[in-house]
Tab-separated table of C-alpha atoms and ligand atoms in Angstrom:
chain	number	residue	atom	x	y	z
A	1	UNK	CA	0.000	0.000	0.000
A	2	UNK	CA	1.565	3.758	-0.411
A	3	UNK	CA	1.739	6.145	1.940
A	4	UNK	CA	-1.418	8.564	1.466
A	5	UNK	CA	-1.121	12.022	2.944
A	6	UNK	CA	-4.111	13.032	4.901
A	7	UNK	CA	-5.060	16.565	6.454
A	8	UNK	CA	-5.720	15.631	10.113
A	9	UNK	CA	-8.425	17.872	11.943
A	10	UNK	CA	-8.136	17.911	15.676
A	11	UNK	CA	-11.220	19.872	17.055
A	12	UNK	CA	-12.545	20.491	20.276
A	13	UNK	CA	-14.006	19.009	23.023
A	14	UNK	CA	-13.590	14.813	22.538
A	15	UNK	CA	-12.032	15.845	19.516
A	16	UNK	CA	-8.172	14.821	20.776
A	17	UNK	CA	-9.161	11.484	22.394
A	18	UNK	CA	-11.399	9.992	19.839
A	19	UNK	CA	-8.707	11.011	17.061
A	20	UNK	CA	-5.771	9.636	19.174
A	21	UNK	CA	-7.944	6.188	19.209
A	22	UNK	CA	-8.595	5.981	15.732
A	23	UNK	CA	-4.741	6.686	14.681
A	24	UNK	CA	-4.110	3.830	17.230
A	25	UNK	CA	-6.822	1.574	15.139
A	26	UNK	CA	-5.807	2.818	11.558
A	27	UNK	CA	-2.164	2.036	12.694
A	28	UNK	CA	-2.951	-1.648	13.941
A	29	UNK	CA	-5.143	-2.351	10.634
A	30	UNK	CA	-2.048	-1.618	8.889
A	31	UNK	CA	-3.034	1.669	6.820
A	32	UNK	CA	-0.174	3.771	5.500
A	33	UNK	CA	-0.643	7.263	6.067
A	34	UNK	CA	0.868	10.328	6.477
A	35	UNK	CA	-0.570	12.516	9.100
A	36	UNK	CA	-0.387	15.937	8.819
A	37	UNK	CA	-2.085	17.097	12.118
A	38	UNK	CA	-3.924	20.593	12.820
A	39	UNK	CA	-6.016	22.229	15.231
A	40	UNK	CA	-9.386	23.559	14.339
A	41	UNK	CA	-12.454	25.174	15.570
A	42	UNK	CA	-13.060	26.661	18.867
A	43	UNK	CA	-9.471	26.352	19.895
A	44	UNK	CA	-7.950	27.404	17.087
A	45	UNK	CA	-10.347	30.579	17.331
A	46	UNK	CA	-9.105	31.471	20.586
A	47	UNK	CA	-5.434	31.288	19.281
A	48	UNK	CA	-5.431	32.898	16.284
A	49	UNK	CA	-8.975	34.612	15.877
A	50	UNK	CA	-10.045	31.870	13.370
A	51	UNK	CA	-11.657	28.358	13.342
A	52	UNK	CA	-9.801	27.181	10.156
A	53	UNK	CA	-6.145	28.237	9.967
A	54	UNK	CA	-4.753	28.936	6.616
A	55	UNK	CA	-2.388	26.766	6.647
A	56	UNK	CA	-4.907	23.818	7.557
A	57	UNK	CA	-6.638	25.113	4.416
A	58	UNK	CA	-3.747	24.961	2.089
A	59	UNK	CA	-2.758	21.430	3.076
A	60	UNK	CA	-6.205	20.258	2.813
A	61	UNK	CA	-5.869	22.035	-0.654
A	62	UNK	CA	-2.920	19.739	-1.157
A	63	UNK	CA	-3.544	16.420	-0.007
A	64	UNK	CA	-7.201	16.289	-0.712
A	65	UNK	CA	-7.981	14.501	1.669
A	66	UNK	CA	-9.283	14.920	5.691
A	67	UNK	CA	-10.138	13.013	8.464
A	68	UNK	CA	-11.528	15.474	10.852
A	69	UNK	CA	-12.830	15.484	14.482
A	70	UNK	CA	-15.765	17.930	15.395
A	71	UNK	CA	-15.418	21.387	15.746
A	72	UNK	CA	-17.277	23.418	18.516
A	73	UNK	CA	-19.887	26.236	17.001
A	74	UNK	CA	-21.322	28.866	18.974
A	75	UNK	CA	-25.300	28.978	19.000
A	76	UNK	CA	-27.046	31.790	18.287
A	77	UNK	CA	-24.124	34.534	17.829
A	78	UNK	CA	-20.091	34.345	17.145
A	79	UNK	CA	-18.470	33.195	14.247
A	80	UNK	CA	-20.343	31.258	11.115
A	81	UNK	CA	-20.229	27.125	11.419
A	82	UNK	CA	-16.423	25.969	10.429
A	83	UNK	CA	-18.433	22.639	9.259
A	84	UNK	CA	-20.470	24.803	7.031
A	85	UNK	CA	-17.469	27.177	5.322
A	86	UNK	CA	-15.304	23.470	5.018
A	87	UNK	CA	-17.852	22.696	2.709
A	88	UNK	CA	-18.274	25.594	0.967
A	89	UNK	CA	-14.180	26.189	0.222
A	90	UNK	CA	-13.640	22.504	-0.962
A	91	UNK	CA	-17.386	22.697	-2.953
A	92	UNK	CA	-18.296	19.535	-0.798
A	93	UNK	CA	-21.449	19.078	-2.509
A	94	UNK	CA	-21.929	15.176	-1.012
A	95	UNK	CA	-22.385	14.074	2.276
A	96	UNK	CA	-23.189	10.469	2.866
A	97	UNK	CA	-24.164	9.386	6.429
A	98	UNK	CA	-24.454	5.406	6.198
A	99	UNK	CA	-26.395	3.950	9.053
A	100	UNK	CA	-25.936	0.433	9.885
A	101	UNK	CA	-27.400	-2.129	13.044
A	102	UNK	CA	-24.359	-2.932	14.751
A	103	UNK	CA	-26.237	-3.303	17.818
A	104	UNK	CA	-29.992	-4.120	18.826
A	105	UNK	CA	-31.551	-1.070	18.165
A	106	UNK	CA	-34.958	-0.188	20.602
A	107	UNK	CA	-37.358	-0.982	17.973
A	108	UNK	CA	-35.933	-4.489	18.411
A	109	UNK	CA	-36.218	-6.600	14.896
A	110	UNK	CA	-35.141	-4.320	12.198
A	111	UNK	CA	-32.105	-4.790	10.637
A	112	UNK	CA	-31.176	-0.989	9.236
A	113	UNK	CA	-28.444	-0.808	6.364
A	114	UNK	CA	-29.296	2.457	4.671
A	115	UNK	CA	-27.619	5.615	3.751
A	116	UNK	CA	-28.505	8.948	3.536
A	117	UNK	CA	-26.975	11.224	1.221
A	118	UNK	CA	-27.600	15.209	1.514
A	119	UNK	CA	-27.200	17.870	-0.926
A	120	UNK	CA	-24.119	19.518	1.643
A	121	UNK	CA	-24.593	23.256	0.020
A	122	UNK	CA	-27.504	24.915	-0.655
A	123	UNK	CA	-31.298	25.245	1.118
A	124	UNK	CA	-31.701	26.864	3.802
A	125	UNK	CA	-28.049	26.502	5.402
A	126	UNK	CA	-26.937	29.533	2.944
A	127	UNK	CA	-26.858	31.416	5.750
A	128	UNK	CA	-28.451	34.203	4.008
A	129	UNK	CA	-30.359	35.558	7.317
A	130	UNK	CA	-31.228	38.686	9.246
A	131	UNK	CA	-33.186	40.241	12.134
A	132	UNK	CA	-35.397	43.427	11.091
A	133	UNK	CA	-36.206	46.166	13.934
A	134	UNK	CA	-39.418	47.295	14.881
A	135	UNK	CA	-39.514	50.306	17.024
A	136	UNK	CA	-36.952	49.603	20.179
A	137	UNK	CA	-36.400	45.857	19.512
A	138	UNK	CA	-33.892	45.116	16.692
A	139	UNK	CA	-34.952	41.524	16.643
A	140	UNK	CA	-38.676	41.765	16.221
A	141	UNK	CA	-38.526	39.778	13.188
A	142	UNK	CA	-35.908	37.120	11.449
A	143	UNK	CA	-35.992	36.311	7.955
A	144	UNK	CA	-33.997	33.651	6.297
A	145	UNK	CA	-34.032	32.787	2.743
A	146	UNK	CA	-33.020	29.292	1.070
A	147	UNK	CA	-31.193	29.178	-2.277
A	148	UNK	CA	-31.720	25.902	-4.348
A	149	UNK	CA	-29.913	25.619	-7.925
A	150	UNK	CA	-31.006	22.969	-10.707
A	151	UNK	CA	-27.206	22.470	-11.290
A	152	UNK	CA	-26.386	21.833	-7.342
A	153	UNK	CA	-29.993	19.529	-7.683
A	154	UNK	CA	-28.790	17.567	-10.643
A	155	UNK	CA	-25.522	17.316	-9.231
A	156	UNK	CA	-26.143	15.641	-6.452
A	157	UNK	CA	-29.087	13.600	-7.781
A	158	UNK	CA	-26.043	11.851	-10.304
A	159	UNK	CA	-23.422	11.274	-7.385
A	160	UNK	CA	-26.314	9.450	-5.691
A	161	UNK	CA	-28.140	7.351	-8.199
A	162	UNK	CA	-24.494	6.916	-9.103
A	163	UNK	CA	-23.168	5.761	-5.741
A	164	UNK	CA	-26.232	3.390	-5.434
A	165	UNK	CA	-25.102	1.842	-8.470
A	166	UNK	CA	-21.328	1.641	-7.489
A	167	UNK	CA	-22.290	0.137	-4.198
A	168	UNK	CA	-24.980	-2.210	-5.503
A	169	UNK	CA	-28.203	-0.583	-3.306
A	170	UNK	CA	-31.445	-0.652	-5.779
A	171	UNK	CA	-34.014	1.535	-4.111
A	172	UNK	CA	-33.327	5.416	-3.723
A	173	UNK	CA	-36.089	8.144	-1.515
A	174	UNK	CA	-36.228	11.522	-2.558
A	175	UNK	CA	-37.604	13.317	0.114
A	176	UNK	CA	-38.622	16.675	0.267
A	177	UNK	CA	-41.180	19.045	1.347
A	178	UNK	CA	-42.567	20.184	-1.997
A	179	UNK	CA	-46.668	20.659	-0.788
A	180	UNK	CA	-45.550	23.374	1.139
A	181	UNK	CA	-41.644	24.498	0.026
A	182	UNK	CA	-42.984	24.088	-3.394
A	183	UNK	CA	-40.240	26.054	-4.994
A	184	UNK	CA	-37.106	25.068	-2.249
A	185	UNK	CA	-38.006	21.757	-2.133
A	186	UNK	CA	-40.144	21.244	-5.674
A	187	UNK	CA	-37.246	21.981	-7.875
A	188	UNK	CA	-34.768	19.855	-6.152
A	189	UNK	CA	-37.959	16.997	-6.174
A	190	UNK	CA	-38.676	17.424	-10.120
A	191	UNK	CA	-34.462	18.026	-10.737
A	192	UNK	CA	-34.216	14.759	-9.276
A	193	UNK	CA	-36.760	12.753	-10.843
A	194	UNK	CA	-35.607	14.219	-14.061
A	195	UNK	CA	-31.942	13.017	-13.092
A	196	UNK	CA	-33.493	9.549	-12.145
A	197	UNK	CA	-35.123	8.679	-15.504
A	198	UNK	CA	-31.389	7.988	-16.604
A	199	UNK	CA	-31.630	5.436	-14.387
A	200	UNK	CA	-34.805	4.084	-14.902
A	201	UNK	CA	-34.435	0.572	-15.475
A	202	UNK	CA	-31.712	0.141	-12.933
A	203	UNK	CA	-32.993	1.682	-9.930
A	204	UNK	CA	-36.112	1.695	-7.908
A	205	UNK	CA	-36.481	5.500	-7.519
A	206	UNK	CA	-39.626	7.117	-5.292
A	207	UNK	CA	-40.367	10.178	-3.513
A	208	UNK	CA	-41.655	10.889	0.097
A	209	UNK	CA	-42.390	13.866	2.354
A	210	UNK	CA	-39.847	14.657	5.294
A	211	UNK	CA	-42.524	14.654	7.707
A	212	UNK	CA	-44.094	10.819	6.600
A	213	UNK	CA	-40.159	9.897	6.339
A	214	UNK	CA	-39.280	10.881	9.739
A	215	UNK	CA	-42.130	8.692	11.069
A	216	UNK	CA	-41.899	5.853	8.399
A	217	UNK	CA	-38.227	6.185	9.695
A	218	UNK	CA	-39.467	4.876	13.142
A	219	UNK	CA	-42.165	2.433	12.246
A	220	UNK	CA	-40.524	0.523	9.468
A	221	UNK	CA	-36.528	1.698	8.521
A	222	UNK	CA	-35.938	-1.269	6.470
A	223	UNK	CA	-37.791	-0.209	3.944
A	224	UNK	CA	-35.223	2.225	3.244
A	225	UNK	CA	-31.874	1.731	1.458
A	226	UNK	CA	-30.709	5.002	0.310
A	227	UNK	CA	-32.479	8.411	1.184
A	228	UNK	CA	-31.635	11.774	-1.182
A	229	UNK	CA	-32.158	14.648	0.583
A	230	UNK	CA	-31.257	18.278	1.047
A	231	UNK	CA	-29.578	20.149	3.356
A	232	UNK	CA	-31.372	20.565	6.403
A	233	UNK	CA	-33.803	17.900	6.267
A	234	UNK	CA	-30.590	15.235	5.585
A	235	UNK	CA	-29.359	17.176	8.825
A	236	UNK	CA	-32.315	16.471	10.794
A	237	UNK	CA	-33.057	12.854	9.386
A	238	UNK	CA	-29.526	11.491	9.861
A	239	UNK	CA	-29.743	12.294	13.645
A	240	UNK	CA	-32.755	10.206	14.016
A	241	UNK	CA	-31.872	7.552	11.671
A	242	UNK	CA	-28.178	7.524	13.996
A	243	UNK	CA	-30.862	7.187	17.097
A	244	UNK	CA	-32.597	4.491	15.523
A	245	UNK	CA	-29.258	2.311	15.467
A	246	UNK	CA	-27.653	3.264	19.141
A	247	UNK	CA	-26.834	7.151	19.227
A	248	UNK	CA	-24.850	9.370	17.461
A	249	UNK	CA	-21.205	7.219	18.794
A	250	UNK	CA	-22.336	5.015	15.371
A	251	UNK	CA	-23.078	7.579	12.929
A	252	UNK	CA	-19.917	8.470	10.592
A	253	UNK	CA	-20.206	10.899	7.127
A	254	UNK	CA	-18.389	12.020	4.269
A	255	UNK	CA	-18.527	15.292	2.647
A	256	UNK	CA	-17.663	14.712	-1.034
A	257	UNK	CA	-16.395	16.764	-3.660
A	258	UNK	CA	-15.129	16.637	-6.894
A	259	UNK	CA	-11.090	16.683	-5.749
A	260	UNK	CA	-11.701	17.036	-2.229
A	261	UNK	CA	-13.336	14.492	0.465
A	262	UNK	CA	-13.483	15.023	4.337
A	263	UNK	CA	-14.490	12.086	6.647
A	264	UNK	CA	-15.940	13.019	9.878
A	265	UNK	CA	-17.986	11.970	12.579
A	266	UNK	CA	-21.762	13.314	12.258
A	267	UNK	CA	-21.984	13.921	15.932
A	268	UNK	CA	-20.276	16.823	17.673
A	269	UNK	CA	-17.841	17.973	20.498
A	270	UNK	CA	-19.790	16.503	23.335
A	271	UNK	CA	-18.729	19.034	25.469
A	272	UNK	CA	-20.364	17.315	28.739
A	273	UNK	CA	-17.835	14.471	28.399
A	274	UNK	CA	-15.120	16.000	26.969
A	275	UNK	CA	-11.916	15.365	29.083
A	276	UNK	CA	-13.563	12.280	30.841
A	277	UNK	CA	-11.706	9.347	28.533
A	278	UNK	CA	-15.003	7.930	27.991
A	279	UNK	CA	-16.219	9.194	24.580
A	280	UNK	CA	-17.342	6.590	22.027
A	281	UNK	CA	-15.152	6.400	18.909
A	282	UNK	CA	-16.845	4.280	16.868
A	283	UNK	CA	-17.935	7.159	14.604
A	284	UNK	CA	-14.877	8.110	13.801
A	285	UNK	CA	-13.403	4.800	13.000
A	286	UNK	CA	-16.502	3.959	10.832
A	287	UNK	CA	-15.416	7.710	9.185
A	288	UNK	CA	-11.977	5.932	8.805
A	289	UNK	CA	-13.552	3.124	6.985
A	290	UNK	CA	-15.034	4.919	4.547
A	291	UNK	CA	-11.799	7.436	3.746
A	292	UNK	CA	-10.378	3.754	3.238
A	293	UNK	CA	-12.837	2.862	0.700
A	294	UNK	CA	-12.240	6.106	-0.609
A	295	UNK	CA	-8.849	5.258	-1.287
A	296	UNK	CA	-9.512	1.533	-2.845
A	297	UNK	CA	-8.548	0.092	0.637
A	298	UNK	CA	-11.762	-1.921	0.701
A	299	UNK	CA	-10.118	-5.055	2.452
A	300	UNK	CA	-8.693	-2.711	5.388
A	301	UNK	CA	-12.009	-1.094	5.823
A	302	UNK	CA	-14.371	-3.931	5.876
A	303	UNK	CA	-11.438	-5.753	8.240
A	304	UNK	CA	-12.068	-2.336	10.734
A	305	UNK	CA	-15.882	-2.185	10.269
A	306	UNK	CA	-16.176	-6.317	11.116
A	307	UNK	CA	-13.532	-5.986	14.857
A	308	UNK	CA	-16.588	-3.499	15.613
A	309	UNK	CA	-18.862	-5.326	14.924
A	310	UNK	CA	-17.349	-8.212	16.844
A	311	UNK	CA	-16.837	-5.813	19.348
A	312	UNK	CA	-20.201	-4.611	19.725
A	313	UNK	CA	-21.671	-7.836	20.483
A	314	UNK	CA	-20.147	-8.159	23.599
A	315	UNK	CA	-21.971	-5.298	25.897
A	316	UNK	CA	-19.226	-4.780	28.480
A	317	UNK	CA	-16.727	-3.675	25.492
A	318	UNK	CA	-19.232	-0.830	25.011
A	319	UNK	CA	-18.643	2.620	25.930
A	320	UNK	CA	-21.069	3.898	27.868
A	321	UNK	CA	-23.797	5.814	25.732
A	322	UNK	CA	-24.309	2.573	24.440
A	323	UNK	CA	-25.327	0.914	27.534
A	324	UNK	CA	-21.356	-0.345	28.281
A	325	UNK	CA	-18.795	0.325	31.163
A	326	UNK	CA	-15.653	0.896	28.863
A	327	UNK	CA	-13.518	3.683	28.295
A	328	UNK	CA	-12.222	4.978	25.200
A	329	UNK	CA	-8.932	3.098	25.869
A	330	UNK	CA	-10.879	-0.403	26.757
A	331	UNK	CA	-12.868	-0.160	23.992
A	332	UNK	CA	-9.801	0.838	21.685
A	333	UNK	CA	-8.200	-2.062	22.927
A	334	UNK	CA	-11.003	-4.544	22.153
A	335	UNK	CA	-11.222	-3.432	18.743
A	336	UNK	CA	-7.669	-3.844	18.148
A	337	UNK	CA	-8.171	-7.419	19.449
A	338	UNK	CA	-10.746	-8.004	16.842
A	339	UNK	CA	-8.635	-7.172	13.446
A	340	UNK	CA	-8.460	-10.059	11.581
B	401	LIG	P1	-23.114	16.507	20.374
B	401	LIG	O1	-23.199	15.545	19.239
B	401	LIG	O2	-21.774	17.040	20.695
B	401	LIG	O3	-23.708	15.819	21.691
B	401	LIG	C1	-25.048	15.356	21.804
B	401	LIG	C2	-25.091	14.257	22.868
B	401	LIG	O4	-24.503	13.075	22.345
B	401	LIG	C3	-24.312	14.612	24.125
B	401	LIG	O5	-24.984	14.093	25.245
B	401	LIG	C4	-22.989	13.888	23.933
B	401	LIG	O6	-22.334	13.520	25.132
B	401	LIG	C5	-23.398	12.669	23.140
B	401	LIG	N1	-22.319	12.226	22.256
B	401	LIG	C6	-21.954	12.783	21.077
B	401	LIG	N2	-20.914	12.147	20.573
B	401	LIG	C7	-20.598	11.167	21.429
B	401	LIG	C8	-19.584	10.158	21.440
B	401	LIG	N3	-18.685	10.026	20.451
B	401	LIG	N4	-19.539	9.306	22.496
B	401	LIG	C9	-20.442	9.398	23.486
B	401	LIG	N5	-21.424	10.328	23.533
B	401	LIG	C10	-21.496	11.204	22.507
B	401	LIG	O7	-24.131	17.682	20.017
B	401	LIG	P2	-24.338	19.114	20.695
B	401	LIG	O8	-24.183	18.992	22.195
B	401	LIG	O9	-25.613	19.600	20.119
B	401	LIG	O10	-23.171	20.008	20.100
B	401	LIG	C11	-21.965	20.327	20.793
B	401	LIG	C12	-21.063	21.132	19.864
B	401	LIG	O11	-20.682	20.337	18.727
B	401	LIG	C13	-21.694	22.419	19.289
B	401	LIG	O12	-20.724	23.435	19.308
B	401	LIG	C14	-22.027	22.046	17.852
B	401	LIG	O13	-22.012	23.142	16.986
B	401	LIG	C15	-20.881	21.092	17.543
B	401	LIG	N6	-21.181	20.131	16.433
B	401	LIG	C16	-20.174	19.878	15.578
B	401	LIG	C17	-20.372	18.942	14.568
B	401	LIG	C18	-19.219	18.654	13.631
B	401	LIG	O14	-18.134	19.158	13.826
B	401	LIG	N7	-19.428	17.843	12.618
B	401	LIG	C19	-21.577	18.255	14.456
B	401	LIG	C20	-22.590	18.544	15.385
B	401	LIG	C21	-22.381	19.485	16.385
């Protein structure tokens, strides 16, 4: 195998300790790769007045390629998302959030293997937003506008009928909100379908509403195999679909672009365990399994993905938000045990 050199994002909170455990995994499953290690977000901010250092930039520019840990956004006020203006530098158009049973999930018998791919750009998550004053209150109203292109629609709607082709998954949702958004959500809807009669005889293709989805999501997820989305409802949905199969610890995502792909976890900094050695890295590693398919490395990453799931079966090897007593070392460990 050569040596592949990847942009390494450290990030705040359980950022550090979940990336220290998956270099420790990627290490012991034998992948070569050349680390080039930064720090983003919040801590970065307070060093040098912004979230994603230049020089991160221009070696993510180079290597094309980044494995990145969450980075802390303030709510409400402060600077704009650093997840949000990755994307939008590198024109990360894709984000795929696979979603897979590793353990029993509440519902009890459904086995979910689905992914959910999200236009990464465009709706509402523009960010084109302001307050307008009446009289003495300058927030009295808040207006936000959402900007949806047919080129970002059919874009997206080829990587994923596409992807479902490459990866051998036959059913693809569009969902979408187009009785009510019917221009935000009706072009990307009718952009898609377009797109989709390409693939006519290869794919089962079918539309839904978010708000039927997000309960179909719960009553029957096996019905699903890959859902196209946009921005913020893939946001939304890929939360629940990550509660549906044991928290956020198991939900990894890649942002795609055309020369540029970051793998990260979906969930974020977990600030109320940061520091405490007991995050779950699963996400990550699952993040590192798919940066290894990425790279053609499908033998290392299916060797990663099966030690967790052998893992996973045993309930004391578990970290603790799923139901577990091990730390982030103990469970490192076990992993490592597992690789074939
Ligand atoms: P969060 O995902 O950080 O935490 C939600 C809950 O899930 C918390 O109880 C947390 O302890 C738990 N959790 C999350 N990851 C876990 C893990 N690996 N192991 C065990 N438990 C885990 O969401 P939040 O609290 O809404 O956000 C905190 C910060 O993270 C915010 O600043 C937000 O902007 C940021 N964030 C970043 C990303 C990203 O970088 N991709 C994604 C989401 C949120």
């Amino acid at each position: 195998m050569k040596i592949t050199p990847v942009t390494l994002i450290e990030g705040d909170g359980i950022g550090a300790e979940i990336l220290d455990s998956t270099l420790e995994i990627l290490d012991a499953v034998g992948a070569k790769f050349k680390w080039h290690r930064f720090k983003a977000g919040m801590s970065a901010f307070k060093k040098n007045g912004d979230p994603l250092p230049k020089d991160m930039l221009a070696n993510i520019h180079e290597t094309k390629l980044a494995l990145k840990a969450p980075l802390e956004t303030p709510i409400g006020e402060g600077f704009r998302s650093a997840n949000v203006r990755l994307r939008e530098e590198f024109k990360l158009y894709a984000n795929v959030r696979p979603a897979t049973s590793f353990i029993h999930h509440r519902r009890g018998t459904d086995k979910i293997d689905l992914v959910l791919i999200r236009e990464n750009t465009e709706g509402l998550y523009v960010g084109v937003e302001h307050f307008i004053a009446i009289d003495d209150d300058p927030k009295a109203v808040a207006e936000a506008s959402g900007i949806i292109t047919r080129s970002a629609c059919r874009r997206i709607a080829k990587f994923t009928f596409d992807y479902a082709i490459k990866t051998g998954r036959k059913k693809i949702t569009i969902v979408h909100k187009a009785n009510i958004l019917k221009a935000l959500t009706g072009l990307f809807l009718e952009t898609a379908m377009d797109v989709g009669k390409e693939y006519g005889k290869e794919l089962e293709i079918e539309e839904r509403i978010v708000d039927n989805t997000a309960m179909q999501l719960v009553i029957n997820p096996s019905q699903f195999n890959i859902i196209l989305t946009t921005n913020m409802f893939g946001d939304i949905l890929s939360d629940e679909i990550a509660g549906l199969i044991g928290g956020l610890g198991l939900a990894p995502g890649g942002n795609i672009g055309k020369d540029v792909a970051i793998f990260e976890a979906v969930h974020g900094t977990a600030p109320d365990i940061a520091g405490k050695g007991i995050a779950n890295p699963t996400a990550l590693y699952l993040a590192s399994a798919m940066m290894l398919d990425h790279i053609n490395e499908k033998n290392m990453a299916d060797n990663l993905r099966n030690a967790i799931k052998k893992t996973l079966k045993n309930k004391d090897d578990r970290t603790s938000d799923l139901g577990g007593t091990a730390s982030t070392k103990e469970y490192t460990l076990s992993v490592i045990d597992n690789l074939d």
